[in-house]
mmCIF file of C-alpha atoms in Angstrom:
data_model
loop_
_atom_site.group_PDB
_atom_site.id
_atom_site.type_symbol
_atom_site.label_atom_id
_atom_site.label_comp_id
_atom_site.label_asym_id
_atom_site.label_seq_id
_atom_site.Cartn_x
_atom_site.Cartn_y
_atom_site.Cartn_z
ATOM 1 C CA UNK A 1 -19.041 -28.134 -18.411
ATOM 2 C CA UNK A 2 -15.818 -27.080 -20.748
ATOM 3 C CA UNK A 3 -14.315 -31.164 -19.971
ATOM 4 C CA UNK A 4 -17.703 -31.785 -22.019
ATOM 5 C CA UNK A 5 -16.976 -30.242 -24.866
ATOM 6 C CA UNK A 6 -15.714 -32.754 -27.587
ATOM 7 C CA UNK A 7 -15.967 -33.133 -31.383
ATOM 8 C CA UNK A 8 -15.261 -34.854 -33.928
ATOM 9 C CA UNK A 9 -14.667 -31.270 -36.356
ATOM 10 C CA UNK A 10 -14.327 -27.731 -35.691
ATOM 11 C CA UNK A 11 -18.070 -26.982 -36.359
ATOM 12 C CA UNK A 12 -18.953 -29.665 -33.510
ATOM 13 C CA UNK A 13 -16.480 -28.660 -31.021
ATOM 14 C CA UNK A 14 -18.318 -24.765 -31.487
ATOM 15 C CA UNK A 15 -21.832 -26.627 -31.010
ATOM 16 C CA UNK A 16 -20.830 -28.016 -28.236
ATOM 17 C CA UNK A 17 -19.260 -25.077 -26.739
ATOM 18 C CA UNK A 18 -22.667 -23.476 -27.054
ATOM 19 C CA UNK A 19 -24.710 -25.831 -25.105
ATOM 20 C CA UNK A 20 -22.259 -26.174 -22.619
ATOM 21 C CA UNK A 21 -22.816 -22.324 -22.122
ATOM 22 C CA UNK A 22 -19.119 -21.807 -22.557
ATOM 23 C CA UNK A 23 -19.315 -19.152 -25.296
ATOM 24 C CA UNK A 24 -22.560 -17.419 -25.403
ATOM 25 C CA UNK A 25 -21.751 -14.232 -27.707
ATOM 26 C CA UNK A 26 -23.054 -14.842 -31.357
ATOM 27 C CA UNK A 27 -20.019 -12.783 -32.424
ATOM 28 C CA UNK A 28 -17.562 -14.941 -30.746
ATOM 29 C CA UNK A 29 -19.173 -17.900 -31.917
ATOM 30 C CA UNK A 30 -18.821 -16.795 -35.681
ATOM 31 C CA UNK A 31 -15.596 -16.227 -34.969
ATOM 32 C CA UNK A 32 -14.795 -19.800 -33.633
ATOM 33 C CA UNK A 33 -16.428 -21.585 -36.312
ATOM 34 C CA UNK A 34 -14.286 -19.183 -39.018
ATOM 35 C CA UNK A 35 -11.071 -20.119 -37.289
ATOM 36 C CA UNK A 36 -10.737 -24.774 -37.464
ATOM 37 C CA UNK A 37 -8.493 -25.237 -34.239
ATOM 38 C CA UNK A 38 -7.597 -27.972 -36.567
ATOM 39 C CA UNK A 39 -5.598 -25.618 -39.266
ATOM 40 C CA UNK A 40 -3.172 -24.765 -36.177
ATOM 41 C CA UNK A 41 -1.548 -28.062 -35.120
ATOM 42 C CA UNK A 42 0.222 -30.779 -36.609
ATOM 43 C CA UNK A 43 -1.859 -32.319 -39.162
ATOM 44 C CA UNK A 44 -1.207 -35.687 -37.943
ATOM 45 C CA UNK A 45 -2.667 -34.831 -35.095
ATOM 46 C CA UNK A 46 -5.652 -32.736 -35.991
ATOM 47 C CA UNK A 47 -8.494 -34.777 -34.148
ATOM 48 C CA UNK A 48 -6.716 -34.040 -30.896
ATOM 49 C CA UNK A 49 -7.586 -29.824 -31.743
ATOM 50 C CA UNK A 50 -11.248 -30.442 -31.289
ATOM 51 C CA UNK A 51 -11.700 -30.659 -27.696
ATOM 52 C CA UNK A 52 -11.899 -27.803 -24.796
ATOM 53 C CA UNK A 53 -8.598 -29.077 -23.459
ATOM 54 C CA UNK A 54 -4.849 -27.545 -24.016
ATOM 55 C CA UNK A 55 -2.841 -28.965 -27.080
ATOM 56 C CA UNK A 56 0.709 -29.486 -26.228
ATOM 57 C CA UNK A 57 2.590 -31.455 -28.815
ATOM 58 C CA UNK A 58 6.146 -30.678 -29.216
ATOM 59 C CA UNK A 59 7.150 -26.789 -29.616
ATOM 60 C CA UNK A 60 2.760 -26.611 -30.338
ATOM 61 C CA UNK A 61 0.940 -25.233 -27.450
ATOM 62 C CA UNK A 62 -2.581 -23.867 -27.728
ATOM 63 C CA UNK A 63 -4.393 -22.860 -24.667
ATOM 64 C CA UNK A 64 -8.238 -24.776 -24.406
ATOM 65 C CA UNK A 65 -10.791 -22.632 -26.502
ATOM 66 C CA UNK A 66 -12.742 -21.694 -22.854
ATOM 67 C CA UNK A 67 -9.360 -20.018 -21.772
ATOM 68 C CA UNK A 68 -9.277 -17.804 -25.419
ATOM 69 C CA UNK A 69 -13.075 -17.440 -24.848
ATOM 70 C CA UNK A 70 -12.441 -15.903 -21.130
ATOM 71 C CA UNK A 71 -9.584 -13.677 -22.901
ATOM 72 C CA UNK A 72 -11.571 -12.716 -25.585
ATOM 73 C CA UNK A 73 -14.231 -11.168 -23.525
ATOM 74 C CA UNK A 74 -11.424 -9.263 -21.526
ATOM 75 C CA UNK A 75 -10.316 -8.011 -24.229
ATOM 76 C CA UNK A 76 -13.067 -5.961 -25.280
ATOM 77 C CA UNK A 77 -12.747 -6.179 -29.086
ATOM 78 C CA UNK A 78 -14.284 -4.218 -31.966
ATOM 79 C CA UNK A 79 -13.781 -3.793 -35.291
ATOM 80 C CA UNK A 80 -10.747 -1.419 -36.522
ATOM 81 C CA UNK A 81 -8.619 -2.149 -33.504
ATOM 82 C CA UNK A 82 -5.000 -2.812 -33.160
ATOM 83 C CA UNK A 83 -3.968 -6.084 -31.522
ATOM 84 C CA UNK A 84 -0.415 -7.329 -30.133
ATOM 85 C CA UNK A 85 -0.615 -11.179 -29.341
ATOM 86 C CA UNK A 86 2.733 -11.826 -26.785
ATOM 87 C CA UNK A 87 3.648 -15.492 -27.727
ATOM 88 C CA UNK A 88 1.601 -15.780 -30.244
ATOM 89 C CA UNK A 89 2.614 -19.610 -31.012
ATOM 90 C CA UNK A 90 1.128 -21.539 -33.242
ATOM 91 C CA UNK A 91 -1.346 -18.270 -34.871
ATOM 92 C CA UNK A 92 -4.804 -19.368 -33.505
ATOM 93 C CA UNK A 93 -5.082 -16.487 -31.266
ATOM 94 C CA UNK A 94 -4.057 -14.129 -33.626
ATOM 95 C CA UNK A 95 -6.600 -15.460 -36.451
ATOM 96 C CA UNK A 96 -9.519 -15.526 -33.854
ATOM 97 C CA UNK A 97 -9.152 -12.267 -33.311
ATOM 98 C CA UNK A 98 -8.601 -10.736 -36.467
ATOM 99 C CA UNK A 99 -11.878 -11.913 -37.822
ATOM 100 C CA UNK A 100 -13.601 -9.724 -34.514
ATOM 101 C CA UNK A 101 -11.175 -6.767 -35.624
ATOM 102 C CA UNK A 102 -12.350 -6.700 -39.661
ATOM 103 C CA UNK A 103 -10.684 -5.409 -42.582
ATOM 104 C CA UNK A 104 -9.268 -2.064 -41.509
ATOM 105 C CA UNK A 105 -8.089 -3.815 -37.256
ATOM 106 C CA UNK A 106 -4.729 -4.982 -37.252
ATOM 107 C CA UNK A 107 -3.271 -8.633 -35.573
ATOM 108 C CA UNK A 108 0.349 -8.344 -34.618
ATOM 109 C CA UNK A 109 2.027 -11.527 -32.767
ATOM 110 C CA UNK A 110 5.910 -12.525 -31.800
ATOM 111 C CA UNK A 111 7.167 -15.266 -30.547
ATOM 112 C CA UNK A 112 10.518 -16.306 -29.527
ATOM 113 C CA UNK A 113 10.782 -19.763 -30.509
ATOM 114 C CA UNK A 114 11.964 -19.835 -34.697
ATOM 115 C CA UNK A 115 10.213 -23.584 -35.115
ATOM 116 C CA UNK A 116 6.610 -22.083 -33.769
ATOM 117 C CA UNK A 117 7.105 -19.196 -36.165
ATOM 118 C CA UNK A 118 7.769 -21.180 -39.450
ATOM 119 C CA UNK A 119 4.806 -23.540 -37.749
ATOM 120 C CA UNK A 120 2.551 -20.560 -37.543
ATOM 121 C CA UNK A 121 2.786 -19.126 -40.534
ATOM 122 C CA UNK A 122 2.065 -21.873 -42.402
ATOM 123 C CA UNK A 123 -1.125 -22.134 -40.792
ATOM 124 C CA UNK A 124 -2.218 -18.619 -41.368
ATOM 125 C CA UNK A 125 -1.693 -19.305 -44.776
ATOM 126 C CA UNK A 126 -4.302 -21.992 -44.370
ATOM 127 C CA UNK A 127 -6.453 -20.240 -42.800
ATOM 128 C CA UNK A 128 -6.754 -17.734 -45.049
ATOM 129 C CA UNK A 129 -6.831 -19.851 -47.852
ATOM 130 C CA UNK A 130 -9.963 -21.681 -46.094
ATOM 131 C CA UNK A 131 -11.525 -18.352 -47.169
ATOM 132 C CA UNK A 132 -10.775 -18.445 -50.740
ATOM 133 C CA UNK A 133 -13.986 -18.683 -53.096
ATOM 134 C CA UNK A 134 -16.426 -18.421 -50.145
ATOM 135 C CA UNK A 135 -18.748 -15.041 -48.617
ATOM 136 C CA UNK A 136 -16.074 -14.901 -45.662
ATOM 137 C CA UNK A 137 -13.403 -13.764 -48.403
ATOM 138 C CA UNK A 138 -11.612 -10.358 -47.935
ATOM 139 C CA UNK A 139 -13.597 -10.231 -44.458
ATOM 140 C CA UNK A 140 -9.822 -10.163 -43.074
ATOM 141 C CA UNK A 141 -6.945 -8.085 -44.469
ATOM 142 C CA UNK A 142 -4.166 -10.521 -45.089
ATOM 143 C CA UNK A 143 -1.438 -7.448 -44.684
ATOM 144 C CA UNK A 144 -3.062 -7.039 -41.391
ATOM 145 C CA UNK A 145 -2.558 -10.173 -39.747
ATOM 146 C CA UNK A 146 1.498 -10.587 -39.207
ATOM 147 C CA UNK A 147 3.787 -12.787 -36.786
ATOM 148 C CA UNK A 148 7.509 -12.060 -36.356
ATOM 149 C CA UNK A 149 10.117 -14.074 -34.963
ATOM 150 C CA UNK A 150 12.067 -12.231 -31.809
ATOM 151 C CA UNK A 151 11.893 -11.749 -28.188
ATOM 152 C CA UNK A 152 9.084 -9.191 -27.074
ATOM 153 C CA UNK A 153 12.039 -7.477 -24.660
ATOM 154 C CA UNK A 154 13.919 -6.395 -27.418
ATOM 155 C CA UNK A 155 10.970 -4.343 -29.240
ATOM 156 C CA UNK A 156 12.506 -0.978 -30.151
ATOM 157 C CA UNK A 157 9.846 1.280 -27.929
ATOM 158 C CA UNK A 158 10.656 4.541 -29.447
ATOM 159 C CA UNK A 159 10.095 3.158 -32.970
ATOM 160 C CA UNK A 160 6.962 1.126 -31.993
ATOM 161 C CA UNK A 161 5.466 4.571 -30.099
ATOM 162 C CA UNK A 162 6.079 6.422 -33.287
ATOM 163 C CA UNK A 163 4.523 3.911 -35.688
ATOM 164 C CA UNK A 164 1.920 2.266 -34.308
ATOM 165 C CA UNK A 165 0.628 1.849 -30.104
ATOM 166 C CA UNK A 166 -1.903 -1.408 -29.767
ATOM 167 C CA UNK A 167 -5.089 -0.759 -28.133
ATOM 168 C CA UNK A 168 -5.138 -4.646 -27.044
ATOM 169 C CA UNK A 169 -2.456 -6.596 -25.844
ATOM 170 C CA UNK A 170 -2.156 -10.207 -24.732
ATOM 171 C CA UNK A 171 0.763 -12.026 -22.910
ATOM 172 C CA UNK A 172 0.349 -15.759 -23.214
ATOM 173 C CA UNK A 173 3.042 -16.901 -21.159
ATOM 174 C CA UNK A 174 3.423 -16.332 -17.259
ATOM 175 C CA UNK A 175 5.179 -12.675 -17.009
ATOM 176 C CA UNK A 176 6.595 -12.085 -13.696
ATOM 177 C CA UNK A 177 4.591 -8.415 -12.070
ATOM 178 C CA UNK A 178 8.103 -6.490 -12.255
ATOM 179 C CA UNK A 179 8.121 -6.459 -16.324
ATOM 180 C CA UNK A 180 4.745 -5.678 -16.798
ATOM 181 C CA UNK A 181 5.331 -2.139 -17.230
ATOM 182 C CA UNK A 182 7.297 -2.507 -20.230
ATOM 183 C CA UNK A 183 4.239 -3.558 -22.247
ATOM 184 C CA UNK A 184 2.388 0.264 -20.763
ATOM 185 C CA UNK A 185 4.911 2.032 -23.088
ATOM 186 C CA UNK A 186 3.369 -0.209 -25.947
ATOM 187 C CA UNK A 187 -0.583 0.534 -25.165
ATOM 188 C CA UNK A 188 -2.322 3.453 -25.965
ATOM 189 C CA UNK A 189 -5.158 5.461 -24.032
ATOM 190 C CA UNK A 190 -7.785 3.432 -22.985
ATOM 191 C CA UNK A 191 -6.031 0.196 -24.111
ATOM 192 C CA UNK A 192 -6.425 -2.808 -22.378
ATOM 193 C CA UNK A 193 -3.689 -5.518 -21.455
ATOM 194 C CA UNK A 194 -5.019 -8.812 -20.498
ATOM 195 C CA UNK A 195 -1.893 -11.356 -18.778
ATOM 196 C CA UNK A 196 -1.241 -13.840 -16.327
ATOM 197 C CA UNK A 197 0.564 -12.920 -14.013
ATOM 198 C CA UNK A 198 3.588 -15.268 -12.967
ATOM 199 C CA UNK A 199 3.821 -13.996 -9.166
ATOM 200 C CA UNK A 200 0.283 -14.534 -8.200
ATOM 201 C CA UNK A 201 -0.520 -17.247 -11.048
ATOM 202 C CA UNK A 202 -3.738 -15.235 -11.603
ATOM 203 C CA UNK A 203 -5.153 -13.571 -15.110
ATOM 204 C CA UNK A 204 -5.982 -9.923 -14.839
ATOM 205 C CA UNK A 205 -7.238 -6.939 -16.748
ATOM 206 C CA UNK A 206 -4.915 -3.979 -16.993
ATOM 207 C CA UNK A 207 -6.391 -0.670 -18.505
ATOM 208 C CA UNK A 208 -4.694 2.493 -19.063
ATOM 209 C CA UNK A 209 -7.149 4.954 -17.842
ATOM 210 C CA UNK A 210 -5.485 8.468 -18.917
ATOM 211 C CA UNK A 211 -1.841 8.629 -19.297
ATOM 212 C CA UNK A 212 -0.019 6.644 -16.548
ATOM 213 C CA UNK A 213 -3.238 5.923 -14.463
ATOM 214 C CA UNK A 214 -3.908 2.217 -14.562
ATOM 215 C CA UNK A 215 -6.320 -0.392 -13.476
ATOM 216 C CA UNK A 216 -6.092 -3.916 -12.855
ATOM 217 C CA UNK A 217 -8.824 -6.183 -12.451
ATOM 218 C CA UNK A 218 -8.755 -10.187 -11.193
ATOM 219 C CA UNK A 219 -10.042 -12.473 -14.009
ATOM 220 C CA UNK A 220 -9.269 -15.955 -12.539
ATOM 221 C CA UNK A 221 -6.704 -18.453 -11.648
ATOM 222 C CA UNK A 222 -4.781 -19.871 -13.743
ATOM 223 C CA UNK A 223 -1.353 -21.461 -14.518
ATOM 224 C CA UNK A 224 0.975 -20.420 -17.390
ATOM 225 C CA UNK A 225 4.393 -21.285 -18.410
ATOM 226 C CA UNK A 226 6.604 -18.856 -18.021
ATOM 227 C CA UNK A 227 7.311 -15.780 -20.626
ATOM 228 C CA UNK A 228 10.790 -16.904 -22.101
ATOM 229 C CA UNK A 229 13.464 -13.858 -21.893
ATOM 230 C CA UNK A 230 16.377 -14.563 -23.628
ATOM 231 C CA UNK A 231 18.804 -11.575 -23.631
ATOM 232 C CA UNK A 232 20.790 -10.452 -26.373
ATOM 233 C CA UNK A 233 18.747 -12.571 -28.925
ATOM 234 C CA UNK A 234 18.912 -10.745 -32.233
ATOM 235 C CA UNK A 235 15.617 -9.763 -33.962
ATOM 236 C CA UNK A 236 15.503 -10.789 -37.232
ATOM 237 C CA UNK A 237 11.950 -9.734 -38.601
ATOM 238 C CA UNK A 238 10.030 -6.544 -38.315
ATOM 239 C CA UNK A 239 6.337 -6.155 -38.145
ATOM 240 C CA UNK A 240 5.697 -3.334 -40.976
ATOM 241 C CA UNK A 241 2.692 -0.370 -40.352
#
């Protein structure tokens, strides 16, 4: 029933998501209606955001809020967490989520692509700003929420294991099974990687279990473009901890 799930605003698009049983959790629900699809795309097109469908429009691609949904309750979130969105795009993700990790959980994103970064942040600025004068405000720490420009292959492990490991990690691009195991050295104990996999065009579950014991567990089908890896591209930001 997700093809039935149209509306004309953000708050309609979340009703309708509801009685079409595609999101069922009153959590993730709240956390729908706090973060308008419509804030993350190009303005001129902000209609075409409220609809359980992917946006593609240019260098803005946003997978269909019953994909999120299905990686949202993979993810296994809770409040304090530390989150690493792979391609984060255009920041809807990475807003979602923060309002299920609170004030003291953390929302990290990169992305490869310099135009969906400048594109991104604006709309996290947006967002937050949606919060400004209302009950929702200082729900999310702004400090906590942070998308950096750079490919994900050249994250500098040994600093990122000193400074901070993410319990939750998402890849949102097709990553071929051999590189997986790059993201492990970025997850801690018990952490959970959720990613389609490029091989087997399936979605799966990875968790670390206890040091390098993992499990993976099928999700669904699905089709993803493919994680960009561009080597020798120079990193320009930093994500601070």
């Amino acid at each position: 029933m997700a093809w039935l799930s149209i509306g004309q605003n953000n708050n309609e698009l979340c009703n309708k998501l509801q009685e079409n049983n595609v999101i069922t959790s009153s959590v993730i629900i709240k956390a729908f209606r706090l973060t308008d699809r419509g804030d993350f795309v190009q303005q001129k097109f902000r209609q075409e955001a409220y609809s359980d469908r992917p946006y593609k429009r240019d260098y803005v691609h946003i997978s269909a809020p019953h994909m999120y949904v299905t990686v949202i309750e993979a993810l296994e979130l809770s409040e304090g967490l530390a989150f690493l969105n792979i391609g984060s795009g255009s920041g809807y993700l990475s807003c979602l989520i923060a309002t299920l990790l609170g004030q003291s959980g953390v929302s990290h994103g990169i992305d490869i692509n310099s135009s969906v970064i400048d594109h991104s942040r604006d709309c996290c600025d947006r967002w937050f700003k949606s919060f400004e004068g209302t009950i929702n405000e200082g729900m999310v720490c702004k400090e906590g929420v942070q998308i950096v420009h750079g490919n994900c292959f050249d994250i500098d492990i040994s600093s990122s294991v000193n400074r901070c490991l993410y319990d939750r990690i998402y890849i949102g691009a097709g990553c071929p099974a051999k590189h997986i195991p790059f993201f492990y050295q970025l997850l801690s104990e018990n952490g959970i990687i959720v990613v389609p996999i490029d091989d087997s065009n399936e979605l799966v579950k990875i968790r670390r279990v206890c040091g390098q014991v993992y499990t993976s567990t099928h999700i669904t089908q699905v089709h993803f473009a493919p994680l960009v890896n561009i080597a020798n591209l120079v990193v320009n930001d930093s994500i601070t901890t």
